[in-house]
Short mmCIF file of C-alpha atoms and ligand atoms in Angstrom, two decimals:
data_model
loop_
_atom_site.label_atom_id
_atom_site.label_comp_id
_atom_site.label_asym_id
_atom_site.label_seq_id
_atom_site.Cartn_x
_atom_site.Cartn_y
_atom_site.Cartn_z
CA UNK A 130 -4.39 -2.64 24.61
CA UNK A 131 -3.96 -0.14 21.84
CA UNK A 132 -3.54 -0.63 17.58
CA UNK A 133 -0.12 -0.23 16.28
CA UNK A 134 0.33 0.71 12.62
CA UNK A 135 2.46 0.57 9.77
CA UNK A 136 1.89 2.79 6.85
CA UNK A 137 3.51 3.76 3.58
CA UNK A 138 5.25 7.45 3.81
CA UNK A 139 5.42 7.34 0.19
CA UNK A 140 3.61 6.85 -2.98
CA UNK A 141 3.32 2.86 -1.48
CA UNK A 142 5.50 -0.17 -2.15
CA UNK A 143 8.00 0.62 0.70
CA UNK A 144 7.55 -2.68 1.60
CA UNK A 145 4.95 -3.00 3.95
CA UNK A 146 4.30 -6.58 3.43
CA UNK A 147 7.88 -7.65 4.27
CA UNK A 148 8.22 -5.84 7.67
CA UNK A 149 4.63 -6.40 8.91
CA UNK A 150 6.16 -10.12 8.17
CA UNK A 151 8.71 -9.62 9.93
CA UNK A 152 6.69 -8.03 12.86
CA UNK A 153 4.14 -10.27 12.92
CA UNK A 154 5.60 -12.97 15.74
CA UNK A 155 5.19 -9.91 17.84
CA UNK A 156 1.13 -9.41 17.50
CA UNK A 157 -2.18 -11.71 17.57
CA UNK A 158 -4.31 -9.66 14.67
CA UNK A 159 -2.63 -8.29 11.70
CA UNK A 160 -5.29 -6.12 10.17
CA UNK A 161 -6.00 -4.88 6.80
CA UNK A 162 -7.91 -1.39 6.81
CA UNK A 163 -8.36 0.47 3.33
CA UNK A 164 -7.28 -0.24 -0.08
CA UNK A 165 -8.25 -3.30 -2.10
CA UNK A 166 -6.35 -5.51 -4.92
CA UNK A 167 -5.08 -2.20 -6.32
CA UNK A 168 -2.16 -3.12 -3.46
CA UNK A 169 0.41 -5.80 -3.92
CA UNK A 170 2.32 -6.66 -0.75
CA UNK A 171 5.52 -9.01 -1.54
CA UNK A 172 6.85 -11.33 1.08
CA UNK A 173 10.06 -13.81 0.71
CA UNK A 174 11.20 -16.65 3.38
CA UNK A 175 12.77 -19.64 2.69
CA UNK A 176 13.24 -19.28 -1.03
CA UNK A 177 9.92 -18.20 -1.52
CA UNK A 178 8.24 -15.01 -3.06
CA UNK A 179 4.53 -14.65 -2.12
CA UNK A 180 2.38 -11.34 -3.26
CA UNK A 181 -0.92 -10.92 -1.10
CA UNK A 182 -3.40 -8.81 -2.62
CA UNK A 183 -6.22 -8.36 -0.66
CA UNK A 184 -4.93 -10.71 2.47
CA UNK A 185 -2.66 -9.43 5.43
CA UNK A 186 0.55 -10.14 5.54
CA UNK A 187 0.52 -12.07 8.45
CA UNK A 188 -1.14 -15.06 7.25
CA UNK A 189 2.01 -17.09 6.64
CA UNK A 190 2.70 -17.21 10.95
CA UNK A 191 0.26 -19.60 12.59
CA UNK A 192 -1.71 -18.48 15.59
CA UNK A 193 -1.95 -15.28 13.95
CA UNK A 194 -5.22 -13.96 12.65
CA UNK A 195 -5.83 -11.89 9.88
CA UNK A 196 -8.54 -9.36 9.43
CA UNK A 197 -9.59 -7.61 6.28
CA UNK A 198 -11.61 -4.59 7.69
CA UNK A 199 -14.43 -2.77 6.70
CA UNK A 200 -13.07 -0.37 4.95
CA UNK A 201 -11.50 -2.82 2.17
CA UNK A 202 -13.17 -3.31 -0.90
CA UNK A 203 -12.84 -6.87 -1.63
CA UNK A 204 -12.89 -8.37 -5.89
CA UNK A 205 -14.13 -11.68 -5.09
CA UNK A 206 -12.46 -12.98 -8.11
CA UNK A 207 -9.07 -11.29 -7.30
CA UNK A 208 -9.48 -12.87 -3.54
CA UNK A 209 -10.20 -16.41 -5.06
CA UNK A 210 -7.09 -16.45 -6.79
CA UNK A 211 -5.13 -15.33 -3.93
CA UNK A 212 -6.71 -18.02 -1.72
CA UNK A 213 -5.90 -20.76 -4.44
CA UNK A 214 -2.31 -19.38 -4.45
CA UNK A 215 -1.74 -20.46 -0.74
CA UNK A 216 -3.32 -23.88 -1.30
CA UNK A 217 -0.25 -25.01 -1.11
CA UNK A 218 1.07 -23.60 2.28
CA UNK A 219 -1.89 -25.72 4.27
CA UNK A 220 -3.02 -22.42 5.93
CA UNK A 221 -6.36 -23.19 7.63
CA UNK A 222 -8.05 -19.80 6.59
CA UNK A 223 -11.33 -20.68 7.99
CA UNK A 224 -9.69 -19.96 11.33
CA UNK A 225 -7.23 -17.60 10.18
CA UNK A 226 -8.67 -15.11 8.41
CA UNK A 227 -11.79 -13.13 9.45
CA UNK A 228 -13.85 -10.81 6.54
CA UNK A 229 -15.59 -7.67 7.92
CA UNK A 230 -19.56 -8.03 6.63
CA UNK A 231 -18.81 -4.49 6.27
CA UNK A 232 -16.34 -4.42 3.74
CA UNK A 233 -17.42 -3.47 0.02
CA UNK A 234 -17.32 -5.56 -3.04
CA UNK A 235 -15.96 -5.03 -5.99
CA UNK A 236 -18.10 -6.17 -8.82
CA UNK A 237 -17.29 -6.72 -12.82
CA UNK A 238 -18.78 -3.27 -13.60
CA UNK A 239 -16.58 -1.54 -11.39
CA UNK A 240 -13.58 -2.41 -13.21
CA UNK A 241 -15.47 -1.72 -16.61
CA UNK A 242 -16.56 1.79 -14.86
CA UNK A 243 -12.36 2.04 -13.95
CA UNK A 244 -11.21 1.24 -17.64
CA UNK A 245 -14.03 3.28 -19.06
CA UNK A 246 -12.88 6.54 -17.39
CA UNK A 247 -9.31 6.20 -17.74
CA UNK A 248 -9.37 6.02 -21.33
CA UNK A 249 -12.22 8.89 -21.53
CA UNK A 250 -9.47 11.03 -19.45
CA UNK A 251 -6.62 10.57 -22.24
CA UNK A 252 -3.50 11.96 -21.46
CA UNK A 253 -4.72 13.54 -17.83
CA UNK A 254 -5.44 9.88 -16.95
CA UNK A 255 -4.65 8.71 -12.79
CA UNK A 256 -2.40 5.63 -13.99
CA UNK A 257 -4.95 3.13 -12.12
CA UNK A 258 -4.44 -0.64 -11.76
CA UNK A 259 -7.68 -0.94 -13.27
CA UNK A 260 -8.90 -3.07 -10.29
CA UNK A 261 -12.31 -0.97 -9.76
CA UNK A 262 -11.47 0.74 -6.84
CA UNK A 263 -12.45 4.17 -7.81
CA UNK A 264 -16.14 3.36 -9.21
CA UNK A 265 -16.10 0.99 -5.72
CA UNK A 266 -15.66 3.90 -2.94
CA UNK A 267 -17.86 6.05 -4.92
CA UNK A 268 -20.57 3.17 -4.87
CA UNK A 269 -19.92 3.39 -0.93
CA UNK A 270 -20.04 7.14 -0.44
CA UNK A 271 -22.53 7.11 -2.86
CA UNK A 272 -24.68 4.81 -0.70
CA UNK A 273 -25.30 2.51 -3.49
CA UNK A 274 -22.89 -0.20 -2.59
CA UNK A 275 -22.48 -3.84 -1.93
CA UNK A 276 -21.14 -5.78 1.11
CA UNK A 277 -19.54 -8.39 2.12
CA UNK A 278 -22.85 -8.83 4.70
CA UNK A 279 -25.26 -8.24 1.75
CA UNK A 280 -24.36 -12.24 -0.13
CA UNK A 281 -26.11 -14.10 3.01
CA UNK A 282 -29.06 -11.97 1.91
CA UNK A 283 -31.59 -13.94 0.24
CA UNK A 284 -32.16 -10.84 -2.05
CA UNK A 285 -27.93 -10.37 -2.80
CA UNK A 286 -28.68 -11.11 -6.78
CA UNK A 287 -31.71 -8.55 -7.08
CA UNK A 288 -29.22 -5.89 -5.41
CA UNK A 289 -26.78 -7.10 -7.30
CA UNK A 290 -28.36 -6.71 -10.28
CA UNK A 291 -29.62 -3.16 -9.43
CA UNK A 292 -26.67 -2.06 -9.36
CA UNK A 293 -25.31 -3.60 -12.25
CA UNK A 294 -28.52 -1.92 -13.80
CA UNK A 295 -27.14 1.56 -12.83
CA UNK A 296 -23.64 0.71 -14.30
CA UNK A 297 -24.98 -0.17 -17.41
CA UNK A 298 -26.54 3.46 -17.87
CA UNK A 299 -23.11 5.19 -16.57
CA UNK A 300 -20.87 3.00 -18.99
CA UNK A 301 -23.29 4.34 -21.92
CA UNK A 302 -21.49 7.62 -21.48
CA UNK A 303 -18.28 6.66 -22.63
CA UNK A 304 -19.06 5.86 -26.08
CA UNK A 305 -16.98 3.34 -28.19
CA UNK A 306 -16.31 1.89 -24.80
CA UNK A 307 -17.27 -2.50 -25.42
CA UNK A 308 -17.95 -4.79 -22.71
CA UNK A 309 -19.94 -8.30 -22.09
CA UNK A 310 -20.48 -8.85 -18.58
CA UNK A 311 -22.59 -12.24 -18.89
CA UNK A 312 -18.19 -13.24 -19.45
CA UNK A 313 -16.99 -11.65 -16.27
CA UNK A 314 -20.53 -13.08 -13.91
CA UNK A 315 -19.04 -16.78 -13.86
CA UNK A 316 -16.04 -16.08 -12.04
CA UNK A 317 -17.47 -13.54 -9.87
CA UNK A 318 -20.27 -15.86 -8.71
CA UNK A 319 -17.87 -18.19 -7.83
CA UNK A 320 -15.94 -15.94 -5.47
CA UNK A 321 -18.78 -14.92 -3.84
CA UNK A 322 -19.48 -18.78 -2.95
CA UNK A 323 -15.82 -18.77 -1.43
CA UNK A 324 -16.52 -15.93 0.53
CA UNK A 325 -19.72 -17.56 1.60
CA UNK A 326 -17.51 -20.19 3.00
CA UNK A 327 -15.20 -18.09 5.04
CA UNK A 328 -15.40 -16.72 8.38
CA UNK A 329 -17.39 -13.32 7.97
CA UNK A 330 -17.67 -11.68 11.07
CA UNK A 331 -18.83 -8.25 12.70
CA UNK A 332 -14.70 -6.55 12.76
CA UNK A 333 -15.51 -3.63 14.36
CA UNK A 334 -16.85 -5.99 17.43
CA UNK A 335 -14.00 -8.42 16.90
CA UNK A 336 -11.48 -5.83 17.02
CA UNK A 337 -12.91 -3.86 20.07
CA UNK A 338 -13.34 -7.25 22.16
CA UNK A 339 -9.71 -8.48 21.14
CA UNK A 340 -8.59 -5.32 22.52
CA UNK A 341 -9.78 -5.67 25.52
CA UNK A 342 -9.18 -8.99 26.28
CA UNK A 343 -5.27 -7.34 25.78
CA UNK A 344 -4.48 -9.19 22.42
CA UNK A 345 -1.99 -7.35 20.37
CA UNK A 346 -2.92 -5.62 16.82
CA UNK A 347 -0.95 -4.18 13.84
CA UNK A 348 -3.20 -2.35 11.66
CA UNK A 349 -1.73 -2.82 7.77
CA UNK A 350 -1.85 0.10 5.55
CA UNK A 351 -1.99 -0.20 1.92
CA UNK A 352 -0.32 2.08 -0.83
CA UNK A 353 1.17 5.66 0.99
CA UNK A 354 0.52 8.75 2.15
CA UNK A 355 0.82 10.90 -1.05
CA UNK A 356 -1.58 8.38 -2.74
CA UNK A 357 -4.48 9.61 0.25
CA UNK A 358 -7.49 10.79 -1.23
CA UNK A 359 -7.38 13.70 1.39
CA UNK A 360 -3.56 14.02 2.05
CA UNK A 361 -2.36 13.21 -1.61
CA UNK A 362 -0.70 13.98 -4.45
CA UNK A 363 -4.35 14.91 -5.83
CA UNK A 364 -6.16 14.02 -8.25
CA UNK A 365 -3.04 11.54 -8.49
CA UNK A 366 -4.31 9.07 -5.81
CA UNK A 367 -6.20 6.56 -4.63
CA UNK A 368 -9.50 6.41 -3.23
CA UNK A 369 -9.18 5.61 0.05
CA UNK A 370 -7.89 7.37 3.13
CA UNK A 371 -3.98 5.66 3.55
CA UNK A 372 -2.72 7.44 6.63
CA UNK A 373 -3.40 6.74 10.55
CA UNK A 374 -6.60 8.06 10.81
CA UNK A 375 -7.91 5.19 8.47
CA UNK A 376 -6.99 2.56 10.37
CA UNK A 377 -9.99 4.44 12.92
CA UNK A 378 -12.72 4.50 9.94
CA UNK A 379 -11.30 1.09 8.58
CA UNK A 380 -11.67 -1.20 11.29
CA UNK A 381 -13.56 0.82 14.09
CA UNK A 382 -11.09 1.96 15.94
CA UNK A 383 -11.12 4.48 18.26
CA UNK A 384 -8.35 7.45 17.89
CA UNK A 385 -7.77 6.41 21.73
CA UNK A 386 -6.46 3.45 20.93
CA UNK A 387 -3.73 4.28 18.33
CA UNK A 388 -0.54 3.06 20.03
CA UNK A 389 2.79 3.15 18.01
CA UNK A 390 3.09 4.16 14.06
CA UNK A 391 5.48 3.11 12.02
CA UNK A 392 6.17 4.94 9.22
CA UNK A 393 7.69 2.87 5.93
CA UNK A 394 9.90 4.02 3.23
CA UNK A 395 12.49 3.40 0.62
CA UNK A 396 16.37 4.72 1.34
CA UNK A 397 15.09 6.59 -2.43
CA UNK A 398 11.26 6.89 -3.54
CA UNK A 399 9.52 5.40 -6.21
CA UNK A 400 6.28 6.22 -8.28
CA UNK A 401 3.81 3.83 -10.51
CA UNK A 402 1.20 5.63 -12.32
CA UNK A 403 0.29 9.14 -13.05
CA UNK A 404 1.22 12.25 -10.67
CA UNK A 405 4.02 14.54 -9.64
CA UNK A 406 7.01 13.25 -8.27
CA UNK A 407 9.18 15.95 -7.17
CA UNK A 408 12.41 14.20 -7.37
CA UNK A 409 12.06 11.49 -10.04
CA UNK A 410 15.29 10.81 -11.96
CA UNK A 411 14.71 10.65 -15.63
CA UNK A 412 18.13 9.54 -16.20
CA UNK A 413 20.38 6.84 -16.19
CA UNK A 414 21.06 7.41 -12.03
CA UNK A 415 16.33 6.64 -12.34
CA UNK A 416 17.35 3.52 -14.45
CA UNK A 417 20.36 2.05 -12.85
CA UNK A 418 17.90 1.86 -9.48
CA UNK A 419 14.77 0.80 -11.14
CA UNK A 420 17.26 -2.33 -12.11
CA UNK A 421 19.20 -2.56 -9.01
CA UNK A 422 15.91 -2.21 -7.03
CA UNK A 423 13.94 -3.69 -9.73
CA UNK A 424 11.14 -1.37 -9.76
CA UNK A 425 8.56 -2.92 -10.98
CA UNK A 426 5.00 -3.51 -10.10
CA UNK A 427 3.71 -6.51 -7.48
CA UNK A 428 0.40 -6.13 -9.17
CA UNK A 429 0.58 -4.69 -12.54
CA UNK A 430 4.30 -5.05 -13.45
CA UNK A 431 4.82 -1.40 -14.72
CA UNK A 432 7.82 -0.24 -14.13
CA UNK A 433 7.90 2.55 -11.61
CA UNK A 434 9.29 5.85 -11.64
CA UNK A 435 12.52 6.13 -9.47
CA UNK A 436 13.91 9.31 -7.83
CA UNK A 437 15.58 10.56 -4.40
CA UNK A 438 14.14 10.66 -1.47
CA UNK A 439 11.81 13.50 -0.86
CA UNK A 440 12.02 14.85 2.72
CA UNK A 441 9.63 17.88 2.21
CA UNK A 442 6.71 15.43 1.16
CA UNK A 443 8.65 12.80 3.68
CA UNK A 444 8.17 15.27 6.85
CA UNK A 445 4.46 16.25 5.85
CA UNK A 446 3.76 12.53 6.00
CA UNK A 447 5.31 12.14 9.33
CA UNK A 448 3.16 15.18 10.52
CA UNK A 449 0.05 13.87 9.19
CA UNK A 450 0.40 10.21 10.49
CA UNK A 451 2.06 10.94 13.95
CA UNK A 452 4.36 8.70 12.95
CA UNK A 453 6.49 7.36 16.12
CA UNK A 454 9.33 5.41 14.31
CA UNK A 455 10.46 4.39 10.86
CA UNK A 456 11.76 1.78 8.85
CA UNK A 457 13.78 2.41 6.00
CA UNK A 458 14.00 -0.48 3.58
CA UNK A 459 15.62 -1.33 0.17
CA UNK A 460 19.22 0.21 1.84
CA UNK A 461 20.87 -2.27 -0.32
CA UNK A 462 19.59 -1.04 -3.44
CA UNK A 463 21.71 2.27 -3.53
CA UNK A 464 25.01 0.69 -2.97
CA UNK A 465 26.44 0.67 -6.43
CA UNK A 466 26.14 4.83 -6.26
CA UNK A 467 29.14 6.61 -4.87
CA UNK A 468 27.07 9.50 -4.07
CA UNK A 469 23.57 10.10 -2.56
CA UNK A 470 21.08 12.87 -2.97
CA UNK A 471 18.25 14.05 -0.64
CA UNK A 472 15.84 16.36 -1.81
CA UNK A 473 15.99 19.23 1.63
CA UNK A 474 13.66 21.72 -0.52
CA UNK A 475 11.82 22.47 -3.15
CA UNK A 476 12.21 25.84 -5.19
CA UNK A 477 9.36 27.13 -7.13
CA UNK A 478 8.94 30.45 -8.90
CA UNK A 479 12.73 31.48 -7.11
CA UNK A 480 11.09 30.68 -3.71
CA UNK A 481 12.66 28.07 -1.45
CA UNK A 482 10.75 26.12 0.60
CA UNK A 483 10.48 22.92 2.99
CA UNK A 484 6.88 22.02 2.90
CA UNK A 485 4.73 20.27 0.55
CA UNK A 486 2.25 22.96 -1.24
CA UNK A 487 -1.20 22.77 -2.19
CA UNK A 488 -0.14 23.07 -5.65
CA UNK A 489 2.73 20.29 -6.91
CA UNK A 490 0.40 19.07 -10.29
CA UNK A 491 1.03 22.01 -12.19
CA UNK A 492 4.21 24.36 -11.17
CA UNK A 493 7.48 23.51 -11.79
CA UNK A 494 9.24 22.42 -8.83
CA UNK A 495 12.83 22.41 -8.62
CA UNK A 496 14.03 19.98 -5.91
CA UNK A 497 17.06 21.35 -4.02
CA UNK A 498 20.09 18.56 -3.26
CA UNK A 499 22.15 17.48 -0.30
CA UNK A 500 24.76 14.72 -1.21
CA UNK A 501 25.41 12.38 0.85
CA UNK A 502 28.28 10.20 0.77
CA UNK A 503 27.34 6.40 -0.77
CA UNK A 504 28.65 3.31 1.35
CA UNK A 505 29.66 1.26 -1.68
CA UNK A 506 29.52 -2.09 -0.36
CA UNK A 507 27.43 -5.16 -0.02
CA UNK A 508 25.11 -4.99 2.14
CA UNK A 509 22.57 -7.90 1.97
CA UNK A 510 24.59 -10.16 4.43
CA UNK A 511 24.91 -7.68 7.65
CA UNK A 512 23.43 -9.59 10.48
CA UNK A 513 23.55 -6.73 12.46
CA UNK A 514 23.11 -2.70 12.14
CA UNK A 515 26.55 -2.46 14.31
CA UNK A 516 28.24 -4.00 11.58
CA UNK A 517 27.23 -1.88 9.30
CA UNK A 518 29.27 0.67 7.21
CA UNK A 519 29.82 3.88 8.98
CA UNK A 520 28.86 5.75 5.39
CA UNK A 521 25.24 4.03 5.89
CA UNK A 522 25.48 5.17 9.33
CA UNK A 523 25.56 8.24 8.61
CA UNK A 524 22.83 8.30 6.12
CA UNK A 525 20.67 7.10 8.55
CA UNK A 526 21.72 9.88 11.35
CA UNK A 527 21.05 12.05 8.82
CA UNK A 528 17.45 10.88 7.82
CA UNK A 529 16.62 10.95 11.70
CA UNK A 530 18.07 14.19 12.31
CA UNK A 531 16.10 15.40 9.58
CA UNK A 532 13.06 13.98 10.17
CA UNK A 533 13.09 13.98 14.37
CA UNK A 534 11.84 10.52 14.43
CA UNK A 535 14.06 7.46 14.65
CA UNK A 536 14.78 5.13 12.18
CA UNK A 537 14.71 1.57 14.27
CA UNK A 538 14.89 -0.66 11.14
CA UNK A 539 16.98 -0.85 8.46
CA UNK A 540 16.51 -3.44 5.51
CA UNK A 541 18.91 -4.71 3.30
CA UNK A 542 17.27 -7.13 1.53
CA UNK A 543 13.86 -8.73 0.35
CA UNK A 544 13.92 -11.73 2.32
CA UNK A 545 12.29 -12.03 6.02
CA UNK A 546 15.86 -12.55 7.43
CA UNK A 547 17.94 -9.57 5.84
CA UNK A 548 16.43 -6.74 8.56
CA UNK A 549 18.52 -4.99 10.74
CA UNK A 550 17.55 -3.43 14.32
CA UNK A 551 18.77 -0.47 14.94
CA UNK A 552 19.36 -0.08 18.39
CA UNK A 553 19.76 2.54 20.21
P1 GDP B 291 4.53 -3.03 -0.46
O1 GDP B 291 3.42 -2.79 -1.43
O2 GDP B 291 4.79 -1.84 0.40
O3 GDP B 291 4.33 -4.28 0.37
O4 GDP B 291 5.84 -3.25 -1.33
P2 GDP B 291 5.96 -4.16 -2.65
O5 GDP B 291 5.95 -5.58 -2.25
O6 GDP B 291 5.01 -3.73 -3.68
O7 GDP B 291 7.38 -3.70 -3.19
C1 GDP B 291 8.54 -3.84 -2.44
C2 GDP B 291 9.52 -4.72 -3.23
O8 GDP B 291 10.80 -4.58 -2.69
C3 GDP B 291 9.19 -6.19 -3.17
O9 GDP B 291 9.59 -6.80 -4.37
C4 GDP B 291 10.05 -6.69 -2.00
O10 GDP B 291 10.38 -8.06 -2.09
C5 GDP B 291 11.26 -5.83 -2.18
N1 GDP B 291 11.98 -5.48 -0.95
C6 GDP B 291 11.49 -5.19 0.28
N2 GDP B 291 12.50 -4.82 1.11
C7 GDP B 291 13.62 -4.87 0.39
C8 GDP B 291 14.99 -4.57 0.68
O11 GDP B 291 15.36 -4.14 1.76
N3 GDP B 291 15.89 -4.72 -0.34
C9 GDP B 291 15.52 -5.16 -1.58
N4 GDP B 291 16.47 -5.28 -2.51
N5 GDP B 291 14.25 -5.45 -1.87
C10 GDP B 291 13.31 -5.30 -0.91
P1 IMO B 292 0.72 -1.00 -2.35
O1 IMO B 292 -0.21 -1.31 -1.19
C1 IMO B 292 1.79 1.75 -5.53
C2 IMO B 292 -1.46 3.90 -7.51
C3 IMO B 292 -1.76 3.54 -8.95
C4 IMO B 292 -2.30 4.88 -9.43
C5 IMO B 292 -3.09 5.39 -8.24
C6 IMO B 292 -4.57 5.07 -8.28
O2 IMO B 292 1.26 -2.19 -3.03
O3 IMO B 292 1.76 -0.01 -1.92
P2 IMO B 292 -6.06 2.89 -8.07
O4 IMO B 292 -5.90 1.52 -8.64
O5 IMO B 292 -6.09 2.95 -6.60
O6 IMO B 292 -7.21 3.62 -8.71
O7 IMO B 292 -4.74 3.69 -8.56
O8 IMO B 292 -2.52 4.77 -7.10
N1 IMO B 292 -1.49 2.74 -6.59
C7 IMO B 292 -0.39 2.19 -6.06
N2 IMO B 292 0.92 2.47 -6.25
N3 IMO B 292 1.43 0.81 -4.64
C8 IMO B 292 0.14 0.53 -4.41
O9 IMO B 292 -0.26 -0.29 -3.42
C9 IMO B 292 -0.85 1.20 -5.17
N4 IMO B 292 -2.20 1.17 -5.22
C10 IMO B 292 -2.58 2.12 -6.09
O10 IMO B 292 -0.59 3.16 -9.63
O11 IMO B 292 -1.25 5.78 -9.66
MG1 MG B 293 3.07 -2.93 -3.49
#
């Protein structure tokens, strides 16, 4: 049995944690493979608005189980607040959620180390949530980390402590920079005895044997494809790698077993944080969607920059995920605008091209505009893509066209039910 996955095309929030929702009746493991609590994945059925963190989005469908792989780095205090959020959904995570021993933790220095250096960068800072996720992967390539394995070690507080050690002497080069960590140990400590308590396992093992015994896995990506370390908008980005081939290096998969990706993005494109962004809209057109589509961070509540959709940056992430189908989500949002752009090119020094250059931090890029013709209508009660208007229709013919890969779900809506198939 192979791994599907679904991944951000985008600079993340598509809405990832709605569709693998949505997708989830259809698979056994839903699995989490990079990224941290830097992510915030929204979900909303019956009435309700959950944002997961660090958990998979599947945990809310029963009989599902939910992996968070090695290649997550895991706050124990974030993760302890999650888990006391669903306390009241009678989830029995013992059985439903499974920890890789492999997967790195996030420790109070980290997110001292994170603060520390965005402030020391000034104006050239990343825009960070501040969750420690930098300092964390380069305590993993830097072969000084901790894992999840590591706190059934009867030594986990002397290692701990080490590295706390080493923290101490980094954060002494940022000067002016305050901090008390005997505040932040309390909490910490106690996440680590939660995660004591849950089911840690061997994932790459789990993963391989579930495979074979033909159980059926969706591999969840966090953020998007211009926020890859590698494949990003760099230095703008996260530290992780977000595209397909992380799923292979985040849960031990091999590139073999890759079955379908889906690729995930909004009918327009959003930013938070630092970075170019090709097509953002610094006027009123950027404000009326941040409101209509209201644009504002799942984890840190910043608003986020709003622009067109970008198909030169779109196709590159296609190209570098293999992606196999798409979902385009938030269709709803753009239905107050009589007219709709797509950004075909980009122009820079009087050259006009279609691909994403090495170079988008410091040129000038002029995006170049098709418009498109707006549907104008409500959209949030279609029960069916037939139904549809033929303006959205065409929108979407146009996207696939563009993009050679078809667009099998549109979404009009944040809530599990408002998702339209689009069959062909
Ligand atoms: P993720 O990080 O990719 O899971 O996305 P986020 O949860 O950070 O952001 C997506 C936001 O859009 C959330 O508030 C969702 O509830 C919301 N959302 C998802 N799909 C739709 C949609 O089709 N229409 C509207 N209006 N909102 C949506
Ligand atoms: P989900 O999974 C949107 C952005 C931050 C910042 C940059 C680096 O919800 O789509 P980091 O905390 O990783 O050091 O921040 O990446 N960023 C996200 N933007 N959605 C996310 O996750 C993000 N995770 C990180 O805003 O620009
Ligand atoms: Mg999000």
């Amino acid at each position: 049995m192979s791994v599907d996955v679904l991944l951000g095309l985008q600079w993340g929030d598509e809405g990832k944690g709605k569709i693998v929702d949505v997708l989830t009746p259809k698979y056994d493991i839903i699995a989490r493979f990079q990224g941290g609590p830097n992510a915030g994945h929204t979900l909303e059925f019956e009435g309700i608005k959950h944002v997961l963190h660090t958990i998979p989005s599947g945990i809310f469908r029963k009989e599902v189980k939910n992996l968070i792989g090695n290649g997550v780095v895991i706050d124990p205090v974030v993760f302890q607040k999650e888990i006391e959020k669903l306390a009241p959904f009678n989830l029995n995570l013992k059985e439903a959620l499974l920890i890789s021993k492999k997967a790195h933790i996030i420790i109070p220095t980290h997110k001292l180390l994170d603060a520390a250096s965005e402030i020391s960068k000034g104006k050239n800072k990343i825009g960070s949530t501040l969750k420690g996720i930098g300092p964390t992967y380069m305590d993993k390539t830097g072969r000084n980390g901790l894992r999840v394995g590591d706190i059934f070690s009867p030594n986990f507080k002397e290692k701990y402590e080490a590295l706390v050690e080493k923290h101490k002497g980094m954060l002494k080069h940022y000067e002016g920079f305050e901090y008390n960590i005997t505040e932040l140990e309390p909490a910490f400590f106690e996440g680590i005895e939660l995660l004591r308590s849950l089911t840690c396992v061997d994932s790459e093992q789990y993963i391989n044997d579930a495979m074979k015994s033909g159980k059926k896995i969706l591999a969840e990506g966090a953020q998007g494809t211009m926020l890859d370390i590698d494949f990003g908008t760099y230095p703008f980005v996260t530290s992780s790698n977000t595209v397909t081939a992380g799923t292979c290096t985040g849960l031990g998969i091999a590139p073999t077993k890759i079955g379908n990706v889906i690729g995930i993005f909004k009918a327009y494109c959003t930013r938070v944080g630092s970075g170019p962004f090709p097509t953002e809209l610094l006027d009123e057109d950027g404000e009326h969607i941040r409101q209509e589509g209201r644009e504002f961070g799942s984890t840190t509540g910043r608003p986020r920059r709003c622009g067109w959709v970008d198909l030169p940056a779109m196709k590159y992430a296609i190209m570098i995920n293999g992606v196999s189908e798409l979902s385009m989500m938030k269709a709803d949002v753009l239905s107050s605008f009589d007219k709709i752009k797509v950004c075909t090119h980009y122009k820079i020094n009087g050259e006009v091209i279609d691909y994403l250059p090495f170079d988008i931090n410091d040129v000038e890029i002029e995006p170049i505009y098709e418009e498109l013709q707006g549907w104008n209508c409500d959209l949030t009660k279609l029960q069916t893509f037939e139904e549809s208007p033929q303006a959205l229709k065409d929108y979407v013919t146009y996207l696939e066209n563009a993009l050679e890969v078809p667009i099998t779900v549109v979404s009009v809506g944040p809530d599990r039910t408002q998702t339209l198939q689009n069959k062909k």
